[in-house]
PDB file of C-alpha atoms in Angstrom:
ATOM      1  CA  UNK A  17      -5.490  31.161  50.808  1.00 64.00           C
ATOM      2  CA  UNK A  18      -6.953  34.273  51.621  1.00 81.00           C
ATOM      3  CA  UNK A  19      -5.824  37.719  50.156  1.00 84.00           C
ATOM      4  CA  UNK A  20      -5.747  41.043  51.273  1.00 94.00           C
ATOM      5  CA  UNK A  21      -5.459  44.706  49.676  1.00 96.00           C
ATOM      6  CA  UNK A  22      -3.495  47.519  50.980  1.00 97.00           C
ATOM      7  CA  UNK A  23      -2.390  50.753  50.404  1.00 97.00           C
ATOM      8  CA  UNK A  24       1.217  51.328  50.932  1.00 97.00           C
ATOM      9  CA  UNK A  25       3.009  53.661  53.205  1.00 97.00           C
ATOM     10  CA  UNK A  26       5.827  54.331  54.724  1.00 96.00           C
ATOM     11  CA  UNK A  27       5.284  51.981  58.161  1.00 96.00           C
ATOM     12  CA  UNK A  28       4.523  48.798  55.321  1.00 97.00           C
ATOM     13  CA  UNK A  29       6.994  50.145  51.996  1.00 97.00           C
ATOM     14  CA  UNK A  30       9.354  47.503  53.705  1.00 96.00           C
ATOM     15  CA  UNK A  31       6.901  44.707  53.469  1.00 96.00           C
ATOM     16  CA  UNK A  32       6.948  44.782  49.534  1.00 97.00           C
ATOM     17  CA  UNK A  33       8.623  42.288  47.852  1.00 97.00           C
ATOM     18  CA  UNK A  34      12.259  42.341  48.020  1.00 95.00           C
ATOM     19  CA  UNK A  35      12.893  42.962  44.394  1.00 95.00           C
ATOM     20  CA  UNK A  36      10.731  45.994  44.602  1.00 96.00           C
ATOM     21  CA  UNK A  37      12.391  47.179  47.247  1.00 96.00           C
ATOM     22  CA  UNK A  38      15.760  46.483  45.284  1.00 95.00           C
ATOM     23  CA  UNK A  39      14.797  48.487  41.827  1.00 95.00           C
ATOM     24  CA  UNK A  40      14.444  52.126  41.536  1.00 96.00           C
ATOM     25  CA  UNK A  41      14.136  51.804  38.121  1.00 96.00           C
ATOM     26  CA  UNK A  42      11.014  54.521  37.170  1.00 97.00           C
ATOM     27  CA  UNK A  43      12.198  56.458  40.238  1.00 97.00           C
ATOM     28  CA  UNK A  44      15.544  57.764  38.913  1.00 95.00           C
ATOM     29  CA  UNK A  45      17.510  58.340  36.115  1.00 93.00           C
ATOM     30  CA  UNK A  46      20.434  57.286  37.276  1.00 89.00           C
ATOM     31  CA  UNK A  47      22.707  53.862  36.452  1.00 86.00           C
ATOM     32  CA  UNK A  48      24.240  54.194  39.417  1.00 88.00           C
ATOM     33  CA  UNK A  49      25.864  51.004  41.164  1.00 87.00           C
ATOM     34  CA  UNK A  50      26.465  53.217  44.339  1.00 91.00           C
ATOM     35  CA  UNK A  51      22.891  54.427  44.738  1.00 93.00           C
ATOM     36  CA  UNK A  52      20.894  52.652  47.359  1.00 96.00           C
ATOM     37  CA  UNK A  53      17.714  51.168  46.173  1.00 95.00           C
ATOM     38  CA  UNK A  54      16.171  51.308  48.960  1.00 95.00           C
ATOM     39  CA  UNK A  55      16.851  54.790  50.958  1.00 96.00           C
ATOM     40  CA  UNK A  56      15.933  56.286  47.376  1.00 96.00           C
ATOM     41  CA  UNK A  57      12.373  54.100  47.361  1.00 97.00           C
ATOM     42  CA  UNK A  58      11.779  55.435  50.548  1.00 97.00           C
ATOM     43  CA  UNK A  59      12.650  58.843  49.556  1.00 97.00           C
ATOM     44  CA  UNK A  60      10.221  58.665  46.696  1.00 98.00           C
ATOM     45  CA  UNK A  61       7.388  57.130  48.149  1.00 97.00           C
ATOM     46  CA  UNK A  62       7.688  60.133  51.313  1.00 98.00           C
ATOM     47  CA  UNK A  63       8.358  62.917  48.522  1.00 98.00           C
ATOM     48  CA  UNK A  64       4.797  61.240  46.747  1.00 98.00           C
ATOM     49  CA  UNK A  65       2.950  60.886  49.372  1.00 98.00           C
ATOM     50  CA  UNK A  66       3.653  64.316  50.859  1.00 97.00           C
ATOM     51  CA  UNK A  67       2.868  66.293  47.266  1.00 98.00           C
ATOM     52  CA  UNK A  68       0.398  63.431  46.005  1.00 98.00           C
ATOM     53  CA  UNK A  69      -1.004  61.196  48.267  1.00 97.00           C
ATOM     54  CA  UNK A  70      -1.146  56.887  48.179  1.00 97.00           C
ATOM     55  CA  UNK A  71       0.864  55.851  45.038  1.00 98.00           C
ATOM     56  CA  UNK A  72       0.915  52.115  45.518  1.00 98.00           C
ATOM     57  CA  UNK A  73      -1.319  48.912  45.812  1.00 98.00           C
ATOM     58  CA  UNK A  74       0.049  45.835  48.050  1.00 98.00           C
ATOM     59  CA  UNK A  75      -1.470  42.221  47.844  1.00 97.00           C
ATOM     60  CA  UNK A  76      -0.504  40.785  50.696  1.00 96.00           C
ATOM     61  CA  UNK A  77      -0.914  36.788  51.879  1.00 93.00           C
ATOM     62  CA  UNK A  78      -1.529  35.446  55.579  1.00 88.00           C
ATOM     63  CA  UNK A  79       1.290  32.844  54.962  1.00 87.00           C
ATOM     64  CA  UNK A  80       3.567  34.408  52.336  1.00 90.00           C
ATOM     65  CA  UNK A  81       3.511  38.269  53.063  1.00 93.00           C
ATOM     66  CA  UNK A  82       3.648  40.983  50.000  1.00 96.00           C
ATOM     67  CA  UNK A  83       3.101  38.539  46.842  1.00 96.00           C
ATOM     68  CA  UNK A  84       1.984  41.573  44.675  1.00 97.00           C
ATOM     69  CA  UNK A  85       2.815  45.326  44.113  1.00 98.00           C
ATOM     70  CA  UNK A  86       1.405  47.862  41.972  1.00 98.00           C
ATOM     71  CA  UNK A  87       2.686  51.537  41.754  1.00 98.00           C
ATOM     72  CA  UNK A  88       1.609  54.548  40.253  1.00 98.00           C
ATOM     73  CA  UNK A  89       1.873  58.557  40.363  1.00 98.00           C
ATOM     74  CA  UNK A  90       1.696  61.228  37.857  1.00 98.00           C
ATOM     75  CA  UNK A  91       4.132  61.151  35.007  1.00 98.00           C
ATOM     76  CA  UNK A  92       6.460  63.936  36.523  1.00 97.00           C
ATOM     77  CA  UNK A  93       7.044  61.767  39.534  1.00 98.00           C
ATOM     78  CA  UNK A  94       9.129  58.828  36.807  1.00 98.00           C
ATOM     79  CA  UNK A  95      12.169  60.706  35.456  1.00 97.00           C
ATOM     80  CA  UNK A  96      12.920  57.653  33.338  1.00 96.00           C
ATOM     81  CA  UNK A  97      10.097  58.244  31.237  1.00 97.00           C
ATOM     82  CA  UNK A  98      11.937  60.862  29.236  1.00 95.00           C
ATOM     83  CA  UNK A  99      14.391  57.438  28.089  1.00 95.00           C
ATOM     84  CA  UNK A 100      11.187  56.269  26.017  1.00 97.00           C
ATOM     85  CA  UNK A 101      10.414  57.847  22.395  1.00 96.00           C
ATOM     86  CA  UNK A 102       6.893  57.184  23.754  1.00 95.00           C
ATOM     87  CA  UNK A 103       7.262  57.848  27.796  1.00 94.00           C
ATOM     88  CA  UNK A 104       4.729  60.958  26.914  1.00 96.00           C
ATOM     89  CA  UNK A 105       1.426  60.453  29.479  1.00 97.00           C
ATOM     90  CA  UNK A 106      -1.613  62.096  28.164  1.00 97.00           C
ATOM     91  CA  UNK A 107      -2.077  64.915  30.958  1.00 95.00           C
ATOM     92  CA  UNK A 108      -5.291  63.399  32.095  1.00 96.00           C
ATOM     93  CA  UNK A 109      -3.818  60.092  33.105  1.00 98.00           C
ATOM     94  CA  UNK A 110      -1.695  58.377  35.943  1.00 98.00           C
ATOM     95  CA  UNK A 111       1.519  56.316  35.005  1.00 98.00           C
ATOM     96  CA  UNK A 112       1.380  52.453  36.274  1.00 98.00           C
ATOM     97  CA  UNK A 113       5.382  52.116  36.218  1.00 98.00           C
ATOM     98  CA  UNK A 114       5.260  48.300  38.600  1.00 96.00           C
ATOM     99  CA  UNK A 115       3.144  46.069  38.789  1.00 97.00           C
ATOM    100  CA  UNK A 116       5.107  43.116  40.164  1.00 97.00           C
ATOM    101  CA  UNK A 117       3.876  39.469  41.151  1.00 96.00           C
ATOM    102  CA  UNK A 118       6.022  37.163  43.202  1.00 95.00           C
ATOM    103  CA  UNK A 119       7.004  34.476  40.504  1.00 93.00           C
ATOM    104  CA  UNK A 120       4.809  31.553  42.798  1.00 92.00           C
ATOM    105  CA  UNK A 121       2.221  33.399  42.598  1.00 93.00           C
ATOM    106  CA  UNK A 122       2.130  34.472  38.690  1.00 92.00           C
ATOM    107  CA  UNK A 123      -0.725  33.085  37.177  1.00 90.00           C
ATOM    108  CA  UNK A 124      -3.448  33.219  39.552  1.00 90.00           C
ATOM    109  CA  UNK A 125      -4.696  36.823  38.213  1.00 92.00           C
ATOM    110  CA  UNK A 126      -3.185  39.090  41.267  1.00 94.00           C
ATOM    111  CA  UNK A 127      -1.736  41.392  38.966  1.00 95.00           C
ATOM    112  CA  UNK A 128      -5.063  42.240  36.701  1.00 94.00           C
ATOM    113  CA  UNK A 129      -6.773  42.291  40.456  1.00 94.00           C
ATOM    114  CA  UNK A 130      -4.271  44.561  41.550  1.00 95.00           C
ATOM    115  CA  UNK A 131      -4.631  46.773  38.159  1.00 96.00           C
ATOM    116  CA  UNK A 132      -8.121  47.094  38.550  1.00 95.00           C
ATOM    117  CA  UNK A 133      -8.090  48.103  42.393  1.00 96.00           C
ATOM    118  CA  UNK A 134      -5.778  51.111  41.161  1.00 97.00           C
ATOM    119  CA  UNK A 135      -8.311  51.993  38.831  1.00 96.00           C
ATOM    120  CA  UNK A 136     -10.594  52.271  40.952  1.00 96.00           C
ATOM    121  CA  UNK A 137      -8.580  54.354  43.627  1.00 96.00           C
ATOM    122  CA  UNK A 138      -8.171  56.326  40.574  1.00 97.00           C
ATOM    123  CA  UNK A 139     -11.270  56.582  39.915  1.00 95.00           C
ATOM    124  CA  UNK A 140     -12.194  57.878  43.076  1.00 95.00           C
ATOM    125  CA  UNK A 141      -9.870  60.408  42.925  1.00 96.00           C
ATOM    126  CA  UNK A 142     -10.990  61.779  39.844  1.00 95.00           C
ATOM    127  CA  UNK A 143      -8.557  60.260  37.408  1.00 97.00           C
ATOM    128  CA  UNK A 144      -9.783  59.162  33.984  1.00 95.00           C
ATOM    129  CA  UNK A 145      -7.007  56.812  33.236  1.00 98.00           C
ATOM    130  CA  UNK A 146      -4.075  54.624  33.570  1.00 98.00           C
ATOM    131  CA  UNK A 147      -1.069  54.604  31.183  1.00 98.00           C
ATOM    132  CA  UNK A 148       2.444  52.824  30.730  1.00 98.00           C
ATOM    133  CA  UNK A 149       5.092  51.610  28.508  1.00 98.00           C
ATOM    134  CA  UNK A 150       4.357  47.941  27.290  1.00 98.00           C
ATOM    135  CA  UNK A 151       7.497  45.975  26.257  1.00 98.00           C
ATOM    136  CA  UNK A 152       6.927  43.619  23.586  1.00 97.00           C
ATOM    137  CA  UNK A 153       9.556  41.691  23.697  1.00 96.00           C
ATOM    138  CA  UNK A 154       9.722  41.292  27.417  1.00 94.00           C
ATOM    139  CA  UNK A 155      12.017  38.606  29.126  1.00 92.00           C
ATOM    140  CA  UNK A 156      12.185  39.945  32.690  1.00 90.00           C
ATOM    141  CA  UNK A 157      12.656  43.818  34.011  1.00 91.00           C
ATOM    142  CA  UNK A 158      10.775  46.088  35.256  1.00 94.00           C
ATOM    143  CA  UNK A 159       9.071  47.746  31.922  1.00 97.00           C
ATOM    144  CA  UNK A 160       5.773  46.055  31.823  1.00 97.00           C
ATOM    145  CA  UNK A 161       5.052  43.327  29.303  1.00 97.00           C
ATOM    146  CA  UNK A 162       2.584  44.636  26.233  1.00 98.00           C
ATOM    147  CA  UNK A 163       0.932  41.119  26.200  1.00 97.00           C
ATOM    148  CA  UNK A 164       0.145  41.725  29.995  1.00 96.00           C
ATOM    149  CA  UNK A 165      -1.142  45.419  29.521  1.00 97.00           C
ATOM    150  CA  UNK A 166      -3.141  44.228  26.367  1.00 97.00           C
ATOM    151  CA  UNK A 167      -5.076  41.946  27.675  1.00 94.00           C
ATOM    152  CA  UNK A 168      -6.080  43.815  31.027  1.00 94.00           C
ATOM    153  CA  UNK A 169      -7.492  46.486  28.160  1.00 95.00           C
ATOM    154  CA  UNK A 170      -5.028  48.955  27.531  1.00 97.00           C
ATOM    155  CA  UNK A 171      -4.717  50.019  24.049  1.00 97.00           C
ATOM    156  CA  UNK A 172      -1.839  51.133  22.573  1.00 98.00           C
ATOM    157  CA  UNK A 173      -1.987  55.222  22.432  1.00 97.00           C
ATOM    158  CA  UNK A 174       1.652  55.833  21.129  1.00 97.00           C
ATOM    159  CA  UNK A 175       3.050  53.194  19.152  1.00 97.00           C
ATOM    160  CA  UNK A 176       6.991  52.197  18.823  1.00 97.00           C
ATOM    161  CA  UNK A 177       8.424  48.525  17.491  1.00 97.00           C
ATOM    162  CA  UNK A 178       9.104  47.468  21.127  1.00 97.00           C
ATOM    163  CA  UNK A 179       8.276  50.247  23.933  1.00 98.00           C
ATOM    164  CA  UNK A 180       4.321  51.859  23.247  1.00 98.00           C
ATOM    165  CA  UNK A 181       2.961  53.695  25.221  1.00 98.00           C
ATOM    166  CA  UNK A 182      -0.566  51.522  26.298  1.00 98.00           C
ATOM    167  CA  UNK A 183      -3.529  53.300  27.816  1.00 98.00           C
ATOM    168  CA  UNK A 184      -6.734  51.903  30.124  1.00 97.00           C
ATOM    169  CA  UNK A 185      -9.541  54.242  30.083  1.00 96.00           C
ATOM    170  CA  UNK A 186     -10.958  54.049  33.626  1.00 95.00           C
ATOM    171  CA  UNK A 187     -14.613  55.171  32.836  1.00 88.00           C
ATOM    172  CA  UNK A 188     -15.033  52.283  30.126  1.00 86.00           C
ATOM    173  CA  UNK A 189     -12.727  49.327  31.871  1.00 83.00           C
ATOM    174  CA  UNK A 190     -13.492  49.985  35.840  1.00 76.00           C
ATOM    175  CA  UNK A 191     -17.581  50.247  37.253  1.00 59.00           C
ATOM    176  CA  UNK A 192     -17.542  53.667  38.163  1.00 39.00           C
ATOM    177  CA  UNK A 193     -19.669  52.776  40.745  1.00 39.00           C
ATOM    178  CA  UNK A 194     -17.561  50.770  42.220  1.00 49.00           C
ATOM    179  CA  UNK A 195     -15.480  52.286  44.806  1.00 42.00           C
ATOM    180  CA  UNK A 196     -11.546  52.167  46.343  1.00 39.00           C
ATOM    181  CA  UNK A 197     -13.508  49.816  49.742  1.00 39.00           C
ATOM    182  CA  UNK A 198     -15.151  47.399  47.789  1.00 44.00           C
ATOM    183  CA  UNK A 199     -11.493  46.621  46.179  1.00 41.00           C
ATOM    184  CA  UNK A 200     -10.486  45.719  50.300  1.00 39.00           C
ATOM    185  CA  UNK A 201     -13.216  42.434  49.958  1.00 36.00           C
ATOM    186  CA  UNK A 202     -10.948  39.420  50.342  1.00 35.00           C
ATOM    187  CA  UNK A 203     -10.524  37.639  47.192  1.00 35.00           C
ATOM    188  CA  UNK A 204     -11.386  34.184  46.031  1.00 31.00           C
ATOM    189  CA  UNK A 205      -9.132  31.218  46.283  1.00 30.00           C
ATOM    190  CA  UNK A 206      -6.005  31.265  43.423  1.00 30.00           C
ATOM    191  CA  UNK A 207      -7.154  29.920  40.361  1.00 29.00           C
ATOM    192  CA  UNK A 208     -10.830  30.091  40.628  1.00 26.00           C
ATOM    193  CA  UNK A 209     -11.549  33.696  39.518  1.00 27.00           C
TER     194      UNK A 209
END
């Protein structure tokens, strides 16, 4: 099954998986049943893109559509943030808030794929790293599990019993010369890399 890499926009935000669509979790900081997940991802990703530029990776499959998502801005773009004791991002990083994997496809390394091919848009964009909460004691939701983030090679930065704040450094974890194109190379067949 062959993969492919994209940057998301506003003509494919609606391709993501539904769940992503549904959560607007990092984007406000609001418990709001009324709001409407979606308008207000759209919102976001137009108010990002206009001030920031691409803020989110899509692994998409010929036969299944979107089976991963990964998105990231700077820190002042996630409100929520300021819930976490630890939700401070060193000023010369970029906050990796999802980075979601359709549950049939967990397993087969998307998501540390997709992690790296942010770093390395990062990268190229001058950024010298990646950082997010970890939860520890993760059983589902949309704060990213520690054990996840720790093995990928962030480090914990800002520690806290079950939300740290974990940190990649891009110029030790990603080839620096290795560029944003080369992450667009089709990648091998689930479960052998």
């Amino acid at each position: 099954m062959s993969h492919r890499l994209v940057d998301v926009n506003l003509e494919n935000l609606r391709q993501a998986p539904s769940k992503v669509l549904a959560s607007v979790y990092w984007e406000l900081d609001v418990d709001d049943p009324s709001v409407e997940p979606e308008f207000e991802k759209e919102q976001w990703f137009s108010d990002v893109l206009l001030e920031w530029g691409p803020c989110a990776k899509m692994m998409v499959e010929e036969e299944l559509g979107a089976v991963a998502f990964a998105e990231y801005a700077p820190p002042s773009f996630f409100p929520r943030l300021g819930r976490f004791r630890c939700g401070r991002v060193s000023a010369d990083a970029v906050y990796l808030s999802y980075c979601y994997v359709v549950d049939r496809r967990r397993g087969f390394g998307l998501g540390t794929h997709l992690v790296r091919a942010v770093g390395r848009d990062l990268l190229d964009r001058g950024v010298r790293a990646i950082e997010a909460i970890g939860d520890r004691g993760w059983t589902g939701g949309w704060v990213l599990p520690a054990p996840f983030l720790g093995a990928g090679g962030f480090k914990v930065v800002r520690e806290d019993a079950r939300f740290p704040l974990m940190r990649l450094d891009l110029r030790t974890a990603i080839d620096a010369g290795e560029t944003a194109e080369s992450a667009a190379v089709p990648l091998a067949a689930p479960g052998v890399a």
